[in-house]
Short mmCIF file of C-alpha atoms in Angstrom, two decimals:
data_model
loop_
_atom_site.label_atom_id
_atom_site.label_comp_id
_atom_site.label_asym_id
_atom_site.label_seq_id
_atom_site.Cartn_x
_atom_site.Cartn_y
_atom_site.Cartn_z
CA MET A 1 9.95 -21.26 3.08
CA ASN A 2 9.44 -17.39 3.51
CA LEU A 3 6.38 -15.16 5.11
CA ILE A 4 4.69 -14.74 1.59
CA GLU A 5 5.08 -18.28 0.60
CA GLU A 6 3.73 -19.39 4.10
CA LEU A 7 0.72 -16.91 3.88
CA LEU A 8 0.07 -18.36 0.44
CA GLU A 9 0.22 -21.97 1.47
CA LYS A 10 -2.28 -21.22 4.15
CA LEU A 11 -4.63 -19.53 1.68
CA ARG A 12 -4.38 -22.48 -0.47
CA GLY A 13 -5.03 -24.94 2.12
CA GLN A 14 -8.30 -22.68 2.47
CA PHE A 15 -9.28 -22.25 -0.80
CA PRO A 16 -8.14 -25.36 -3.00
CA ASP A 17 -9.39 -23.54 -6.43
CA LEU A 18 -7.09 -20.42 -5.55
CA LEU A 19 -5.12 -19.38 -8.86
CA VAL A 20 -1.79 -17.88 -7.48
CA MET A 21 0.74 -16.12 -9.50
CA MET A 22 4.17 -15.06 -7.63
CA ASP A 23 6.02 -12.28 -8.88
CA PRO A 24 9.30 -12.64 -6.81
CA PRO A 25 11.95 -9.75 -6.43
CA LEU A 26 15.25 -9.66 -8.37
CA ASN A 27 16.60 -9.33 -5.03
CA ALA A 28 15.04 -11.71 -2.05
CA ALA A 29 15.33 -8.64 0.25
CA GLY A 30 13.13 -6.64 -2.01
CA VAL A 31 9.42 -6.56 -2.72
CA TRP A 32 7.18 -9.67 -3.55
CA TRP A 33 4.08 -9.93 -4.85
CA ALA A 34 1.52 -12.50 -5.60
CA ASP A 35 -1.80 -12.14 -7.80
CA LEU A 36 -4.62 -14.28 -6.48
CA ASP A 37 -7.90 -15.27 -8.29
CA LEU A 38 -10.51 -17.01 -6.69
CA ASN A 39 -13.28 -17.92 -9.27
CA GLY A 40 -12.87 -14.51 -10.51
CA HIS A 41 -12.40 -12.66 -7.77
CA PRO A 42 -8.68 -10.89 -7.63
CA ALA A 43 -6.58 -9.99 -4.89
CA THR A 44 -2.94 -8.43 -4.88
CA VAL A 45 -0.73 -9.04 -1.99
CA GLU A 46 2.31 -7.13 -1.50
CA TRP A 47 5.26 -8.27 1.27
CA ARG A 48 8.02 -6.38 1.99
CA PRO A 49 10.06 -8.39 4.62
CA SER A 50 10.84 -5.21 6.77
CA LEU A 51 7.27 -3.94 7.06
CA GLY A 52 4.65 -6.85 6.43
CA PHE A 53 1.78 -7.38 3.75
CA GLY A 54 0.23 -4.86 1.53
CA VAL A 55 -3.62 -6.18 0.67
CA SER A 56 -5.79 -4.92 -2.36
CA SER A 57 -8.78 -5.95 -3.90
CA SER A 58 -10.32 -2.76 -5.34
CA ASP A 59 -11.45 -1.84 -8.99
CA ASP A 60 -9.58 1.22 -8.67
CA SER A 61 -6.07 0.24 -9.38
CA VAL A 62 -4.15 3.45 -11.01
CA PHE A 63 -0.25 3.11 -11.97
CA GLY A 64 1.54 4.35 -9.00
CA GLN A 65 -0.71 3.53 -6.01
CA GLY A 66 0.18 1.78 -3.01
CA SER A 67 -1.61 -0.94 -1.36
CA ASP A 68 -5.07 -0.37 -0.18
CA GLU A 69 -4.39 -2.05 3.53
CA VAL A 70 -1.28 -3.11 5.33
CA TYR A 71 -0.96 -5.72 7.79
CA PRO A 72 2.31 -6.45 9.92
CA ASP A 73 2.37 -10.58 9.85
CA VAL A 74 0.90 -13.51 8.34
CA GLU A 75 -1.61 -14.09 10.71
CA SER A 76 -3.45 -10.65 10.33
CA ALA A 77 -3.10 -10.57 6.63
CA SER A 78 -4.53 -14.32 6.02
CA ARG A 79 -7.56 -13.15 8.03
CA ARG A 80 -8.20 -10.19 5.75
CA LEU A 81 -7.71 -12.20 2.88
CA TYR A 82 -9.95 -15.13 4.06
CA ALA A 83 -12.64 -12.59 4.45
CA LEU A 84 -12.00 -10.68 0.96
CA LEU A 85 -12.00 -13.96 -0.76
CA MET A 86 -14.76 -15.81 1.04
CA GLY A 87 -17.12 -12.74 0.86
CA ARG A 88 -15.87 -11.31 -2.69
CA GLU A 89 -15.16 -8.11 -0.50
CA ARG A 90 -13.35 -5.12 -1.79
CA THR A 91 -10.32 -3.61 0.02
CA GLN A 92 -10.73 0.09 1.11
CA PRO A 93 -8.02 2.54 1.29
CA PRO A 94 -7.56 4.24 4.53
CA THR A 95 -10.18 6.87 5.50
CA GLU A 96 -10.87 9.16 8.49
CA ILE A 97 -12.73 7.34 10.84
CA ALA A 98 -14.47 8.01 14.12
CA LEU A 99 -13.36 6.15 17.44
CA ALA A 100 -16.86 4.72 17.86
CA LYS A 101 -16.40 3.30 14.10
CA LEU A 102 -13.00 2.00 14.61
CA ARG A 103 -14.24 0.21 17.90
CA LYS A 104 -17.09 -1.44 15.71
CA VAL A 105 -14.57 -2.42 13.04
CA LYS A 106 -12.39 -4.25 15.60
CA SER A 107 -15.70 -6.05 16.70
CA MET A 108 -15.46 -4.88 20.27
CA SER A 109 -18.19 -3.62 22.45
CA GLN A 110 -17.98 -0.56 24.67
CA GLU A 111 -17.96 -3.04 27.53
CA ASP A 112 -15.35 -4.72 26.76
CA LEU A 113 -13.30 -1.66 25.84
CA ALA A 114 -14.06 -0.50 29.17
CA GLU A 115 -12.87 -3.53 31.00
CA ARG A 116 -9.34 -3.52 29.15
CA LEU A 117 -9.07 0.12 29.71
CA GLN A 118 -10.58 -0.35 33.58
CA VAL A 119 -12.87 2.34 33.48
CA LYS A 120 -16.88 2.24 33.33
CA GLN A 121 -18.66 1.65 29.95
CA ALA A 122 -20.25 5.42 30.60
CA ALA A 123 -16.52 6.62 30.26
CA ILE A 124 -16.11 4.91 26.81
CA SER A 125 -19.44 6.72 25.52
CA ARG A 126 -18.10 9.71 26.65
CA LEU A 127 -14.98 9.50 25.21
CA GLU A 128 -16.59 8.48 21.67
CA ASN A 129 -18.66 11.38 21.95
CA ARG A 130 -16.13 14.24 22.92
CA PRO A 131 -14.78 16.41 20.18
CA ASP A 132 -11.50 16.85 22.17
CA SER A 133 -9.60 14.43 24.19
CA ARG A 134 -5.95 13.94 25.31
CA ILE A 135 -3.60 12.07 23.12
CA SER A 136 -2.73 9.71 26.07
CA THR A 137 -6.13 8.86 26.31
CA ILE A 138 -6.80 7.98 22.59
CA ARG A 139 -3.32 6.14 22.80
CA ALA A 140 -4.41 4.06 25.69
CA THR A 141 -7.99 3.36 23.69
CA ILE A 142 -6.04 2.24 20.30
CA GLU A 143 -3.74 0.05 22.34
CA ALA A 144 -6.76 -1.42 24.01
CA LEU A 145 -7.96 -2.21 20.53
CA GLY A 146 -4.95 -3.87 19.57
CA GLY A 147 -3.01 -1.11 17.49
CA GLU A 148 -0.45 1.63 17.85
CA LEU A 149 -1.05 5.19 17.90
CA GLU A 150 1.07 6.87 15.42
CA LEU A 151 1.17 10.82 15.00
CA ARG A 152 2.00 12.24 11.81
CA ALA A 153 2.46 15.83 10.72
CA ARG A 154 2.04 16.56 6.97
CA PHE A 155 3.94 19.67 5.46
CA PRO A 156 4.60 20.67 2.11
CA ASP A 157 8.12 19.79 2.42
CA GLY A 158 7.73 16.22 3.91
CA VAL A 159 5.87 14.00 6.57
CA TYR A 160 7.14 13.62 9.93
CA THR A 161 6.29 11.08 12.65
CA LEU A 162 5.88 12.75 16.15
CA GLU A 163 7.98 11.16 18.95
CA GLN A 164 5.62 10.47 21.97
CA PRO A 165 6.76 10.35 25.49
CA GLU A 166 6.55 7.28 27.40
CA THR A 167 3.49 7.63 30.01
CA GLN A 168 3.06 5.29 32.81
CA ASN A 169 -0.93 4.54 33.32
CA PRO A 170 -1.37 1.99 36.26
CA ARG A 171 -5.02 2.11 35.51
CA ARG A 172 -4.32 0.53 31.71
CA LYS A 173 -4.52 -2.95 31.36
CA THR A 174 -2.05 -4.16 28.44
CA ALA A 175 -3.96 -5.05 25.28
CA PRO A 176 -3.41 -8.55 24.04
CA SER A 177 -0.13 -9.16 21.85
CA GLN A 178 -1.21 -9.07 18.24
CA GLY A 179 2.39 -10.68 17.28
CA LYS A 180 4.47 -9.65 14.20
CA MET B 1 -6.04 11.46 3.79
CA PRO B 2 -5.56 14.53 2.35
CA SER B 3 -7.69 16.00 -0.42
CA GLU B 4 -6.58 14.72 -3.99
CA GLN B 5 -8.24 17.82 -5.70
CA ILE B 6 -7.19 16.81 -9.35
CA PRO B 7 -8.51 13.03 -9.61
CA LYS B 8 -5.55 10.56 -10.00
CA ALA B 9 -6.96 9.58 -13.56
CA ILE B 10 -6.20 13.31 -14.83
CA ARG B 11 -2.85 13.38 -13.33
CA LEU B 12 -2.07 10.15 -14.51
CA GLU B 13 -2.89 11.42 -18.37
CA GLU B 14 -0.61 14.35 -17.72
CA PHE B 15 2.25 12.02 -16.66
CA TYR B 16 1.77 10.05 -20.00
CA ARG B 17 1.53 13.17 -21.72
CA ARG B 18 4.64 14.69 -20.48
CA LEU B 19 6.46 11.29 -21.01
CA THR B 20 5.34 11.29 -24.60
CA ALA B 21 6.56 15.05 -25.33
CA THR B 22 9.93 14.25 -24.09
CA PRO B 23 12.73 13.14 -26.16
CA PRO B 24 13.17 9.20 -26.27
CA ALA B 25 15.83 8.03 -23.57
CA SER B 26 19.14 6.50 -24.89
CA ASP B 27 19.66 3.60 -21.88
CA PHE B 28 17.99 2.01 -18.92
CA GLU B 29 19.34 4.78 -16.28
CA SER B 30 18.19 7.61 -18.24
CA ALA B 31 14.71 6.35 -18.80
CA PHE B 32 14.23 5.15 -15.11
CA LYS B 33 15.08 8.80 -13.85
CA LEU B 34 12.69 10.37 -16.61
CA ILE B 35 9.71 8.19 -15.22
CA GLU B 36 10.64 8.71 -11.74
CA SER B 37 11.18 12.86 -12.25
CA THR B 38 8.52 13.31 -14.42
CA LEU B 39 5.70 11.78 -12.32
CA ASN B 40 7.33 13.36 -9.11
CA GLU B 41 6.87 16.55 -10.67
CA VAL B 42 3.17 15.81 -11.99
CA GLU B 43 2.37 14.94 -8.26
CA ASP B 44 4.10 17.82 -6.94
CA GLU B 45 2.11 20.26 -9.24
CA LEU B 46 -1.33 18.84 -8.98
CA THR B 47 -1.87 17.20 -5.87
CA GLU B 48 -1.10 18.66 -2.17
CA ILE B 49 -0.23 15.47 -0.79
CA PRO B 50 3.31 15.52 -0.12
CA PHE B 51 6.02 13.02 -1.52
CA ASP B 52 6.62 10.31 1.15
CA PRO B 53 7.74 6.83 -0.18
CA SER B 54 8.27 5.36 3.33
CA GLN B 55 4.57 5.32 3.11
CA TRP B 56 3.75 2.29 1.22
CA GLN B 57 0.16 2.27 1.84
CA VAL B 58 -1.94 4.15 -0.46
CA ASP B 59 -2.16 7.94 0.31
CA GLY B 60 -3.67 9.37 -2.60
CA ARG B 61 -0.47 10.30 -4.31
CA LEU B 62 1.12 8.04 -7.45
CA TYR B 63 4.53 6.97 -7.05
CA PRO B 64 7.36 6.23 -9.50
CA PRO B 65 8.85 2.45 -9.50
CA GLN B 66 11.39 2.04 -6.95
CA ALA B 67 14.60 0.12 -7.02
CA ASP B 68 13.76 -2.75 -4.52
CA ALA B 69 10.75 -3.53 -6.57
CA GLU B 70 12.59 -4.92 -9.59
CA THR B 71 11.25 -8.28 -10.55
CA ALA B 72 13.21 -11.18 -12.41
CA LEU B 73 12.58 -11.23 -16.05
CA PRO B 74 14.91 -13.97 -17.13
CA ASP B 75 13.77 -14.60 -20.62
CA TRP B 76 14.79 -10.76 -21.25
CA PRO B 77 18.14 -9.94 -20.43
CA SER B 78 18.13 -6.36 -22.11
CA VAL B 79 14.86 -5.43 -20.28
CA ARG B 80 14.24 -4.57 -16.67
CA ARG B 81 10.98 -4.93 -14.71
CA PHE B 82 9.24 -2.97 -11.82
CA ARG B 83 6.19 -3.79 -10.13
CA VAL B 84 3.72 -1.27 -8.69
CA ARG B 85 0.74 -2.84 -7.40
CA ARG B 86 -1.03 -4.00 -10.55
CA HIS B 87 1.38 -2.62 -13.03
CA HIS B 88 4.71 -3.45 -14.54
CA THR B 89 7.20 -0.80 -15.97
CA ASN B 90 9.26 -2.73 -18.42
CA ILE B 91 12.53 -0.58 -19.38
CA ALA B 92 15.00 -1.75 -21.82
CA ALA B 93 18.50 -1.20 -22.24
CA ASN B 94 18.04 1.10 -25.12
CA GLY B 95 15.59 3.61 -23.26
CA ALA B 96 12.61 2.32 -24.38
CA ILE B 97 9.53 2.11 -21.85
CA GLU B 98 6.28 0.32 -21.49
CA ILE B 99 3.84 0.48 -18.33
CA ALA B 100 1.46 -2.47 -18.83
CA THR B 101 -1.16 -4.20 -16.01
CA VAL B 102 -0.43 -7.53 -14.72
CA THR B 103 -2.79 -8.77 -17.21
CA GLY B 104 -0.81 -7.57 -20.26
CA SER B 105 -2.85 -4.45 -21.32
CA ILE B 106 -0.38 -1.96 -22.23
CA GLU B 107 -1.29 1.50 -21.02
CA TRP B 108 1.67 3.53 -22.41
CA SER B 109 4.94 2.95 -24.30
CA LYS B 110 7.47 4.49 -26.22
CA PRO B 111 10.48 3.44 -27.95
CA GLY B 112 14.31 4.35 -27.24
CA ASN B 113 16.13 6.75 -29.24
CA ASP B 114 17.20 4.19 -31.60
CA GLY B 115 13.46 3.66 -32.54
CA LYS B 116 13.09 0.43 -31.18
CA GLY B 117 10.36 -0.88 -28.59
CA VAL B 118 11.07 -2.72 -25.45
CA TRP B 119 10.73 -6.20 -27.02
CA GLU B 120 12.60 -5.28 -30.12
CA THR B 121 15.94 -5.00 -28.51
#
């Protein structure tokens, strides 16, 4: 069983009425698709074996668009799909988000984040209201929220991902592993 | 996400308009390249979002089908199918093209240069 089959089996266990239509690739290493429907509420899953899962459940689906949301593993994708199907929710394409809102989306209080970063809660409040912060500080914050900071520069001729030098911050507590 | 400026729906209409205006393709390879080059040209002209096929999450730009997204179509050996989110792009050996939703609604189609449609080959 591959990872998308594992994901679908998990969802079928949670939703016995779930309709699933697989659209496998010609080459098993290619892109796998699954169309889900729970009592008329649709969702689409895209699995790229080397990258993870794309999830979409929006009314806006124009030819040529990528998936609205991406998740690195079965666990995170299944959690999101459970919420979408159970709550008949829609996915959202990526938008600019403020640090404070991101913390709330990740269901973390300022106190919890402060503890992970080994700082006082007031420092988190200042960080979230500061117009300009060090990249190392933002990176530590994103990692404490369970993510990874990626810096990309867009130019007319393409998009470049910036290398980030390793930094050592003995004050920073390692965020719990999300697993991939 | 950078501004789309001209809405996706308008750009998609322009893509279909240009495909319609182009002479029909004669085989799979020329049809596949036609779709790829036409959509990339439209997006380069009408959106400020740069081409980045490694960005598989939606970024506001429309991307043509990619080779690794070919799906199995065992009952139609002369047709090759490519999936993009909620659409199938079906291309026949005679160069005929059809873009349809996964629920079967045909958005756009064009016969090959022998006059036959995708499912008539």
